[in-house]
mmCIF file of C-alpha atoms and ligand atoms in Angstrom:
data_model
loop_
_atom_site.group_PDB
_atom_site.id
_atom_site.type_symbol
_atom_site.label_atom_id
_atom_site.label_comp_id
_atom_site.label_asym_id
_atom_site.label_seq_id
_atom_site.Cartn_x
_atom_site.Cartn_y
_atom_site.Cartn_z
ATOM 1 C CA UNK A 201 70.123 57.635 83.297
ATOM 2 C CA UNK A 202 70.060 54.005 83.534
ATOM 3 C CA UNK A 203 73.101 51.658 82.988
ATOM 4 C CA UNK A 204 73.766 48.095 82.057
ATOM 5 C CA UNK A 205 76.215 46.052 83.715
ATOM 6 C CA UNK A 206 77.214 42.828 82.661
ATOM 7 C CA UNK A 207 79.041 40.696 84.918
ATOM 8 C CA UNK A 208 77.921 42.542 87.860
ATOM 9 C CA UNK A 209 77.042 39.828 90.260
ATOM 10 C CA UNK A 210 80.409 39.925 91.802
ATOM 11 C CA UNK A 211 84.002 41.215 91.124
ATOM 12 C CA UNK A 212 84.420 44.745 89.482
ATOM 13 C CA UNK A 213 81.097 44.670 88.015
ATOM 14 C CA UNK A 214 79.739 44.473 91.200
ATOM 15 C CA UNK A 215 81.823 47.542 92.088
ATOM 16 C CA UNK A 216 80.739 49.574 89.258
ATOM 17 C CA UNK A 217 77.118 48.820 90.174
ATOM 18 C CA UNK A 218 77.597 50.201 93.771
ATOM 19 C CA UNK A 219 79.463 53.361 92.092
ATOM 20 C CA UNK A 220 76.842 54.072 89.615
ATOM 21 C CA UNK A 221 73.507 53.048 92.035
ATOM 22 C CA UNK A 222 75.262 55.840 94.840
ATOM 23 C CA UNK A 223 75.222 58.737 91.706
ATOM 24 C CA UNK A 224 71.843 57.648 91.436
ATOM 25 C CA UNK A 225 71.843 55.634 87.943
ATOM 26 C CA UNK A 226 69.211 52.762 87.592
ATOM 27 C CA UNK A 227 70.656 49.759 86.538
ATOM 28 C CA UNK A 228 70.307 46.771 84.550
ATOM 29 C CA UNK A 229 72.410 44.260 85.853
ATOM 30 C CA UNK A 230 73.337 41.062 83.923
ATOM 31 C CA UNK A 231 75.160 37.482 84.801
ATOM 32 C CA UNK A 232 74.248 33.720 84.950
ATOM 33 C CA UNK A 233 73.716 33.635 88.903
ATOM 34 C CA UNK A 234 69.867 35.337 89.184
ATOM 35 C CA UNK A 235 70.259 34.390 93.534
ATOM 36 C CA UNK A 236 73.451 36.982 93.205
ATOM 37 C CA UNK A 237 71.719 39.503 90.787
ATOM 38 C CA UNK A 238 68.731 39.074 93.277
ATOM 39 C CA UNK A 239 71.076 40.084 96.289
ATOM 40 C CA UNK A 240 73.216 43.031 94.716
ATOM 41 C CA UNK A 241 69.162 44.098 93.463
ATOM 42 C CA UNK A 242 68.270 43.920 97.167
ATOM 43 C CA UNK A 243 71.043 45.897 98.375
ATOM 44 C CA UNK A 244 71.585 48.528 95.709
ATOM 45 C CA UNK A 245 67.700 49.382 95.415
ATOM 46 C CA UNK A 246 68.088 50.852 99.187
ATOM 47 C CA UNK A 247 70.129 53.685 97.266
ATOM 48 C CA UNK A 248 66.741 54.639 95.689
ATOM 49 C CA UNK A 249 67.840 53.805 92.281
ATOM 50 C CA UNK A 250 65.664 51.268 90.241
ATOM 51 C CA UNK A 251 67.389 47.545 89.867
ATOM 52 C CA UNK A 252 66.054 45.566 86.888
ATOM 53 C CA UNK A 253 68.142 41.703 86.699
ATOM 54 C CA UNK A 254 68.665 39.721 83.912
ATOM 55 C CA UNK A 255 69.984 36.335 84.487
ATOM 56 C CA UNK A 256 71.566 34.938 81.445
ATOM 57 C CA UNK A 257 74.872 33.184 80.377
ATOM 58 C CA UNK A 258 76.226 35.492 77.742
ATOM 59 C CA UNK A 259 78.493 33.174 76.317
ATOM 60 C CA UNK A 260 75.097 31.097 74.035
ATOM 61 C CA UNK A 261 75.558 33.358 71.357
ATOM 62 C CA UNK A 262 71.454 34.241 71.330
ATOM 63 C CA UNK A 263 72.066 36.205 74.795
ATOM 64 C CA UNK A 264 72.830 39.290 73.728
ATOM 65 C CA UNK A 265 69.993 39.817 71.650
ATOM 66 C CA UNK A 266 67.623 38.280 73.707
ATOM 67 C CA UNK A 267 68.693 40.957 76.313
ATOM 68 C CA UNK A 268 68.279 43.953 73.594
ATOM 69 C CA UNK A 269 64.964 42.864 72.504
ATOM 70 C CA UNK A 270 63.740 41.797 75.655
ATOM 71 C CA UNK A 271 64.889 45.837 76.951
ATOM 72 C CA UNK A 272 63.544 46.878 73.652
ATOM 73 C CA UNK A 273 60.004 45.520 74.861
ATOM 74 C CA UNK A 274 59.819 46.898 78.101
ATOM 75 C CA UNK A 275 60.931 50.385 77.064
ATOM 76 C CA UNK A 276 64.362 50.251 78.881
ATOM 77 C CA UNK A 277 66.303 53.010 77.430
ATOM 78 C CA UNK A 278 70.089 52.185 77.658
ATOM 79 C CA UNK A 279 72.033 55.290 78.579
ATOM 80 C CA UNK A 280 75.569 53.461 79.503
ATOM 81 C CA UNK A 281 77.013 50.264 78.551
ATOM 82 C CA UNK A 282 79.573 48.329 80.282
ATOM 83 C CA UNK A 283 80.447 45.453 79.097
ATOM 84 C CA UNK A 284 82.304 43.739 81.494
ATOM 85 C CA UNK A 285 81.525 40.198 81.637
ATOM 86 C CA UNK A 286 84.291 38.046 80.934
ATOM 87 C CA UNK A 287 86.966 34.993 81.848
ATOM 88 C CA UNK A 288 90.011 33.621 81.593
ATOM 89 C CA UNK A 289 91.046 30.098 81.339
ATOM 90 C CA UNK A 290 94.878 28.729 82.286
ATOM 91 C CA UNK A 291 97.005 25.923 80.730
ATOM 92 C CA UNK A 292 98.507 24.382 77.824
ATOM 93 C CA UNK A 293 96.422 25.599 74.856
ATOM 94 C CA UNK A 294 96.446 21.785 73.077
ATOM 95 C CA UNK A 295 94.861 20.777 76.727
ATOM 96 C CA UNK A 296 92.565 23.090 76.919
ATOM 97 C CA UNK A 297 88.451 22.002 76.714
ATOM 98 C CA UNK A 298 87.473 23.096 73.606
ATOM 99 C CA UNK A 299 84.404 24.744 75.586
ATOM 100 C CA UNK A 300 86.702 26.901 77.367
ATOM 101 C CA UNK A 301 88.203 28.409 74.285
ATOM 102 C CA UNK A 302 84.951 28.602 72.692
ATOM 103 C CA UNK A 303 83.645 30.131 76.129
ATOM 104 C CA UNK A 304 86.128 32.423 76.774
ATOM 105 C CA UNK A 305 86.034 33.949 72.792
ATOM 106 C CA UNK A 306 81.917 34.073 73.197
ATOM 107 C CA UNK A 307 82.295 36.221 75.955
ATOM 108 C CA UNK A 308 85.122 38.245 75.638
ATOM 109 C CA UNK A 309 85.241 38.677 72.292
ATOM 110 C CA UNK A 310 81.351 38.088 70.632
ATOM 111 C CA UNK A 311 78.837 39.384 72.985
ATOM 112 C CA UNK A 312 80.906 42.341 74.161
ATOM 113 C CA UNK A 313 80.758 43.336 70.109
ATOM 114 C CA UNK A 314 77.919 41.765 69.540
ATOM 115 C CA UNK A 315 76.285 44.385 72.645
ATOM 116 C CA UNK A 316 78.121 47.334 71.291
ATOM 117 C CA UNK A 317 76.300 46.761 67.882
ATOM 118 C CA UNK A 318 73.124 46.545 69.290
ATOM 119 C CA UNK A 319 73.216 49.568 71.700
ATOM 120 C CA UNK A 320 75.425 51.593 69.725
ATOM 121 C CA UNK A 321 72.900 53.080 67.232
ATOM 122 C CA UNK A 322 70.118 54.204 69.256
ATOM 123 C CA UNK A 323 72.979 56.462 71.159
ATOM 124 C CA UNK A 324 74.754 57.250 68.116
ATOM 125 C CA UNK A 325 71.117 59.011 67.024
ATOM 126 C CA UNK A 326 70.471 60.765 70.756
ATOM 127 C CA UNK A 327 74.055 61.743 70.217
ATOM 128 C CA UNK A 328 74.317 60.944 73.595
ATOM 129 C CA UNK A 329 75.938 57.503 75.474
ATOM 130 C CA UNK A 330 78.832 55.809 77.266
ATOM 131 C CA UNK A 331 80.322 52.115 76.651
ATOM 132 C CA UNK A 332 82.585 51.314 78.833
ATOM 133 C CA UNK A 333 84.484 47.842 77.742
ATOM 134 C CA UNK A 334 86.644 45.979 80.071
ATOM 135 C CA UNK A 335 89.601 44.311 78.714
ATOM 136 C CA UNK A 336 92.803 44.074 80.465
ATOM 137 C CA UNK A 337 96.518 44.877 81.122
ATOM 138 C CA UNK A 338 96.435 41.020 79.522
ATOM 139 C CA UNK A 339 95.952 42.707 76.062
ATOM 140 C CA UNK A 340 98.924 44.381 75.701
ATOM 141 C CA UNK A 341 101.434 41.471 75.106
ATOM 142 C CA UNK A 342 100.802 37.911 74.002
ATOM 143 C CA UNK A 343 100.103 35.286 77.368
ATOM 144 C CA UNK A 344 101.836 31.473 77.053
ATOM 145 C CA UNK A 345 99.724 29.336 79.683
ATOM 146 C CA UNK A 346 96.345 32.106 78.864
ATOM 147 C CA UNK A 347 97.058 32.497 75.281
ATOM 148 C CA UNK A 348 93.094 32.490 74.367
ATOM 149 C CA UNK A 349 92.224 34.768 77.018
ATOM 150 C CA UNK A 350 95.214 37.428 76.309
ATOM 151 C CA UNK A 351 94.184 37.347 72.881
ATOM 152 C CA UNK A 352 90.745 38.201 73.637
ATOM 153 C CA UNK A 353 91.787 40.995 75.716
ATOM 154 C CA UNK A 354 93.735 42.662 72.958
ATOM 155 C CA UNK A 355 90.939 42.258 70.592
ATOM 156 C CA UNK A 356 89.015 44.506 72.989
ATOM 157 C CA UNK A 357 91.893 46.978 72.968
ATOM 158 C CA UNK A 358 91.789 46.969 69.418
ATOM 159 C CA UNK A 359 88.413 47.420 68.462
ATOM 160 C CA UNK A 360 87.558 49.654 71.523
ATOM 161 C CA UNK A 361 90.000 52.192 70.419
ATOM 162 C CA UNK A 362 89.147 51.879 66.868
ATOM 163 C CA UNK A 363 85.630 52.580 67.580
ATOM 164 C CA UNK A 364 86.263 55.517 70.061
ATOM 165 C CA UNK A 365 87.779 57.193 66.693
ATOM 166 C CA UNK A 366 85.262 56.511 64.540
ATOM 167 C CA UNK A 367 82.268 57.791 67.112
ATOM 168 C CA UNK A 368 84.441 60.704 68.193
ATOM 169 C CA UNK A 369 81.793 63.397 66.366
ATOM 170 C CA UNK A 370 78.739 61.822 67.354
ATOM 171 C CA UNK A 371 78.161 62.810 71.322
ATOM 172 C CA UNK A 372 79.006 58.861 72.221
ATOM 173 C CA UNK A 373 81.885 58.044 73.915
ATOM 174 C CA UNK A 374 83.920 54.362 74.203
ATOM 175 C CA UNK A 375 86.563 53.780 76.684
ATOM 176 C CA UNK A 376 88.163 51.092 77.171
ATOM 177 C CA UNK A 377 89.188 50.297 80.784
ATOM 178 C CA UNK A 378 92.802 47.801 81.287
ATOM 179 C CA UNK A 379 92.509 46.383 85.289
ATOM 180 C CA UNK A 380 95.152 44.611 85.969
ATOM 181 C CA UNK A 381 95.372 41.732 88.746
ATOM 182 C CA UNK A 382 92.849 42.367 90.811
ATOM 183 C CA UNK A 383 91.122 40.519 93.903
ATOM 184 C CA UNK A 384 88.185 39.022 92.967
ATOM 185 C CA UNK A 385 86.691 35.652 91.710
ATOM 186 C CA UNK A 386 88.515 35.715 88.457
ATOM 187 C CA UNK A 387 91.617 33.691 89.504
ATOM 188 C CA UNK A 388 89.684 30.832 90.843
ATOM 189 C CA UNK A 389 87.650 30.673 87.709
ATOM 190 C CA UNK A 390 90.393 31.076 85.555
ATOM 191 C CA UNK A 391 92.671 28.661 87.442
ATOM 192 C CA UNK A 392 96.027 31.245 87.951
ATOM 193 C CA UNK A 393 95.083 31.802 91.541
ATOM 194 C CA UNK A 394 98.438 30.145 91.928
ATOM 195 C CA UNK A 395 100.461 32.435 89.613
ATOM 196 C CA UNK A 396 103.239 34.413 89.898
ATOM 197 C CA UNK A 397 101.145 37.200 89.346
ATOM 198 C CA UNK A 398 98.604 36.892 92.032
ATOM 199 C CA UNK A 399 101.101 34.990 94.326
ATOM 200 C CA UNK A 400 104.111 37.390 94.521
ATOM 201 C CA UNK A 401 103.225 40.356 92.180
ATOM 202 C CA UNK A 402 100.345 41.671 94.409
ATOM 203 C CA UNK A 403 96.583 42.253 93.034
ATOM 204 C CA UNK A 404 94.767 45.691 93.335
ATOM 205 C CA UNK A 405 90.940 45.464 95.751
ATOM 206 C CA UNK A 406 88.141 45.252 93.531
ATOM 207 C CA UNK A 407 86.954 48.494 94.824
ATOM 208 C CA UNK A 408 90.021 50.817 94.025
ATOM 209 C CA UNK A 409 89.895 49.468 90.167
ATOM 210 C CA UNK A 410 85.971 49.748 89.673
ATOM 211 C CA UNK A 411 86.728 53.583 90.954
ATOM 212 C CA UNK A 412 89.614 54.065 88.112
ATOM 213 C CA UNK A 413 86.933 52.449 85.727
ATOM 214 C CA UNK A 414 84.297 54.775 86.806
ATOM 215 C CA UNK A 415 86.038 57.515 86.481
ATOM 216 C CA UNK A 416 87.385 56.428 82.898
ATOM 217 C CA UNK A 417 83.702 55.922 81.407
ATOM 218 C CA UNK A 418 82.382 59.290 83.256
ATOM 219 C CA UNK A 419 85.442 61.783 81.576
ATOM 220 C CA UNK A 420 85.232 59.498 78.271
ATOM 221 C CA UNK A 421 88.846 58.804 77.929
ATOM 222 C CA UNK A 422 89.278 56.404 75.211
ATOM 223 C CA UNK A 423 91.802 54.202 76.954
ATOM 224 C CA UNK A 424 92.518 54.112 80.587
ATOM 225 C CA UNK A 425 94.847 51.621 82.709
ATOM 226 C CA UNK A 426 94.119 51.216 86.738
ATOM 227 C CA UNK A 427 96.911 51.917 88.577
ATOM 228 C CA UNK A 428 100.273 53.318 87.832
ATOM 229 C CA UNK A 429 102.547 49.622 88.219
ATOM 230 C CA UNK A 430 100.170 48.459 85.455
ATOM 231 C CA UNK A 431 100.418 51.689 83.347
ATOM 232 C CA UNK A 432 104.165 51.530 83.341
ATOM 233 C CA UNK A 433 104.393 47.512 82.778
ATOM 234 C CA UNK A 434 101.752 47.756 80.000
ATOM 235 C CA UNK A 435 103.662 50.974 78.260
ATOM 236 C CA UNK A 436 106.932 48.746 78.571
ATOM 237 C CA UNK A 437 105.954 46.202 76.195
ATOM 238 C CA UNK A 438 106.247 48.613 73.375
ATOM 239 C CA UNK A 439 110.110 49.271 73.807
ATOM 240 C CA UNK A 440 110.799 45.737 74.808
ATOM 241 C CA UNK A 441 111.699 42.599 71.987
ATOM 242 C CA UNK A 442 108.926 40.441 71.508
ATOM 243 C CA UNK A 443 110.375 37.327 72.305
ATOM 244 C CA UNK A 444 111.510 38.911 75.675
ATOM 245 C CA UNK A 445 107.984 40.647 76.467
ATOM 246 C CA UNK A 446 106.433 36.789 75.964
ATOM 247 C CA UNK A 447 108.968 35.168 77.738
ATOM 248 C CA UNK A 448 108.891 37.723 80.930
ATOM 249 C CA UNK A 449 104.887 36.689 80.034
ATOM 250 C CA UNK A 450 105.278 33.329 80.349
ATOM 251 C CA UNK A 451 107.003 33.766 83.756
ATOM 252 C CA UNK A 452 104.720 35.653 85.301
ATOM 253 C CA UNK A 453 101.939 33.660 84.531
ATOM 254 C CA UNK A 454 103.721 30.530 85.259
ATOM 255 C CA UNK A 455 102.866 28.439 88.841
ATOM 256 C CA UNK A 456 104.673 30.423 92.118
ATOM 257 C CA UNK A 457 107.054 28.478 94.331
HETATM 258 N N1 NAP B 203 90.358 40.025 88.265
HETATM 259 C C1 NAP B 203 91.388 40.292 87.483
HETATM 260 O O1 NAP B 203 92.551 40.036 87.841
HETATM 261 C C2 NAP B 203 91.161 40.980 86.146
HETATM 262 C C3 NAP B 203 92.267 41.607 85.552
HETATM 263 C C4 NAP B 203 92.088 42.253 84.339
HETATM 264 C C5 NAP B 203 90.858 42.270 83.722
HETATM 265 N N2 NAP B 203 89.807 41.648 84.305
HETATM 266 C C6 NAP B 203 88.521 41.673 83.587
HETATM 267 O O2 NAP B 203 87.562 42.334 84.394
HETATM 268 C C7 NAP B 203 86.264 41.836 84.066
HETATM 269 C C8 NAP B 203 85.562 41.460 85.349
HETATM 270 O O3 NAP B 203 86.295 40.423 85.968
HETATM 271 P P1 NAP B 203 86.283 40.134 87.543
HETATM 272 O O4 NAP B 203 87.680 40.082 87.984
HETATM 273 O O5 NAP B 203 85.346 41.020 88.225
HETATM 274 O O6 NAP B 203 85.738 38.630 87.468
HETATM 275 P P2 NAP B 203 84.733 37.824 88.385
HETATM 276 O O7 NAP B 203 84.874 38.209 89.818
HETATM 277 O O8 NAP B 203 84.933 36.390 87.993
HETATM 278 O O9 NAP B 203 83.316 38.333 87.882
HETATM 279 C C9 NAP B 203 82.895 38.065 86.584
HETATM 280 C C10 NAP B 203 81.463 38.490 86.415
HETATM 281 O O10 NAP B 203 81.033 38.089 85.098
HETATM 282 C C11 NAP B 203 79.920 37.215 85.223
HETATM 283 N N3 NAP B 203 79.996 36.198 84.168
HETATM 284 C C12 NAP B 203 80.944 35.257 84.006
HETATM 285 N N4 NAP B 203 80.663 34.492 82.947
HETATM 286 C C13 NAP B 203 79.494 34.954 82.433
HETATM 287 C C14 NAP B 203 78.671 34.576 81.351
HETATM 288 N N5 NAP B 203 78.992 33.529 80.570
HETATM 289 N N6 NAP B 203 77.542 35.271 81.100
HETATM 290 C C15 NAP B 203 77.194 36.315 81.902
HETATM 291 N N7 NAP B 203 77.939 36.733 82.947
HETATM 292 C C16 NAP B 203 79.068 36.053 83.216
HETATM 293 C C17 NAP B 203 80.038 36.615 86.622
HETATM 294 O O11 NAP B 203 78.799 36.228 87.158
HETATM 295 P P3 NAP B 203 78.193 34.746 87.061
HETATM 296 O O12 NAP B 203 79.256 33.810 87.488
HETATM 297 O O13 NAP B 203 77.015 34.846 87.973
HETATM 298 O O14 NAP B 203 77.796 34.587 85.635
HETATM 299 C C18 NAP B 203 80.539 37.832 87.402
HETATM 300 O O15 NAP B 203 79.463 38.686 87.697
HETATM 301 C C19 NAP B 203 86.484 40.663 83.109
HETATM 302 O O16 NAP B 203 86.252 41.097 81.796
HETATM 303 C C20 NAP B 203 87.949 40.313 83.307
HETATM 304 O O17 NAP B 203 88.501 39.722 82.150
HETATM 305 C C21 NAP B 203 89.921 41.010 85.520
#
């Protein structure tokens, strides 16, 4: 069985790799830093499982196929998929650099569907695969100060769920997995390191929500959220007025202190 990871130079994806190289998968392992791919290789490779790397910034809308065809020619058979590349960018939408929106929607948004559609097929006739797709307790209300990136994430809901139903006779599976704060690089990229959220809410390890994500992808459940604070907050939203569920948003995601 061999799996590809994107994002897996760090963070969760890192922590799915470890998960998946210790049940023995090979993996293909995907990001823009090839000295980190080139480290995780190292380590994960003394499991006994075969590490191919792929540096490449997903977000140039070529990547993604460039990466299928370039598996394509080296016979690399894609068993799993999870795509789980992605990032967030904080502030005032009418300040933001265009090239974060842009980045941010490229990522999140285009080469996570753009990779489903090119994978999807070849499973879809073994009538066998997994795709795993990260999105994010972020998806399930609208995010003032993130409002690109909270978007994105309930695009991935969306069409994640959508697509779970319409593969749901054909021996593929698609799950999509909601972390919610969690320790790892993300708030320093994303600039809400400082939030209410990471400052005074608490974040989950990187380990304990790669685990729930594992888990997810491996029983096929279409939609699963790590940990039960998140389940309940993310479930609230749907009782809750709007206006109130951006608001409360808003406040959470707004500077601590
Ligand atoms: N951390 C949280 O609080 C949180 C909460 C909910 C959902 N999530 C979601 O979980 C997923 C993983 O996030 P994380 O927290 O593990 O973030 P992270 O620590 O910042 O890791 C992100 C990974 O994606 C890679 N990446 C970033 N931009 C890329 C690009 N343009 N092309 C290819 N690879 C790229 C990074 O490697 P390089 O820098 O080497 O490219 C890294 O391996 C994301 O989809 C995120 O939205 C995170």
């Amino acid at each position: 069985m061999t799996v590809l990871i994107t994002g897996a130079s760090g963070g969760i994806g890192y922590e799915l790799a470890k998960l998946f190289a210790r049940d023995h998968h090979n993996l293909v392992l995907v990001a823009r830093s090839a000295d980190k791919l080139a480290q995780v290789a190292n380590e994960l490779q003394t499991l006994g499982v075969s590490v191919k790397t792929v540096a490449l910034d997903l977000a140039q809308p070529p990547a993604p196929k460039f990466l299928f065809d370039q598996l394509r020619r080296e016979n690399v058979i894609i068993d799993i998929l999870i795509n789980n590349a992605g990032y967030g960018a904080y502030g005032d939408f009418a300040q933001m650099q265009q090239e974060d929106i842009l980045g941010q929607i490229n990522l999140n948004i285009t080469a996570l569907t753009q990779l489903t559609h090119l994978f999807l097929p070849a499973m879809v006739a073994r009538r066998s695969g997994r795709i795993m797709n990260v999105a994010s307790t972020a998806g399930f209300q609208p995010g003032p100060l993130m409002a690109v990136y909270y978007a994105s994430k309930a695009y991935v809901i969306s069409f994640s769920e959508a697509l779970a139903n319409e593969v749901r006779k054909s021996g593929v599976t698609v799950t999509c997995f909601c972390p919610g704060a969690t320790h790892t690089g993300f708030a320093k990229r994303a600039g809400n390191d400082q939030s209410r959220l990471f400052k005074q809410l608490g974040a989950m390890s990187a380990e304990k929500v790669a685990l729930d994500g594992y888990r997810a992808v491996m029983e096929g459940r279409t939609l699963a959220i790590s940990g039960v604070h998140n389940w309940m907050v993310a479930e609230s939203t749907r009782f809750a007025p709007r206006k109130i569920v951006t608001a409360i948003s808003r406040w959470i995601s707004e500077k601590s202190g």
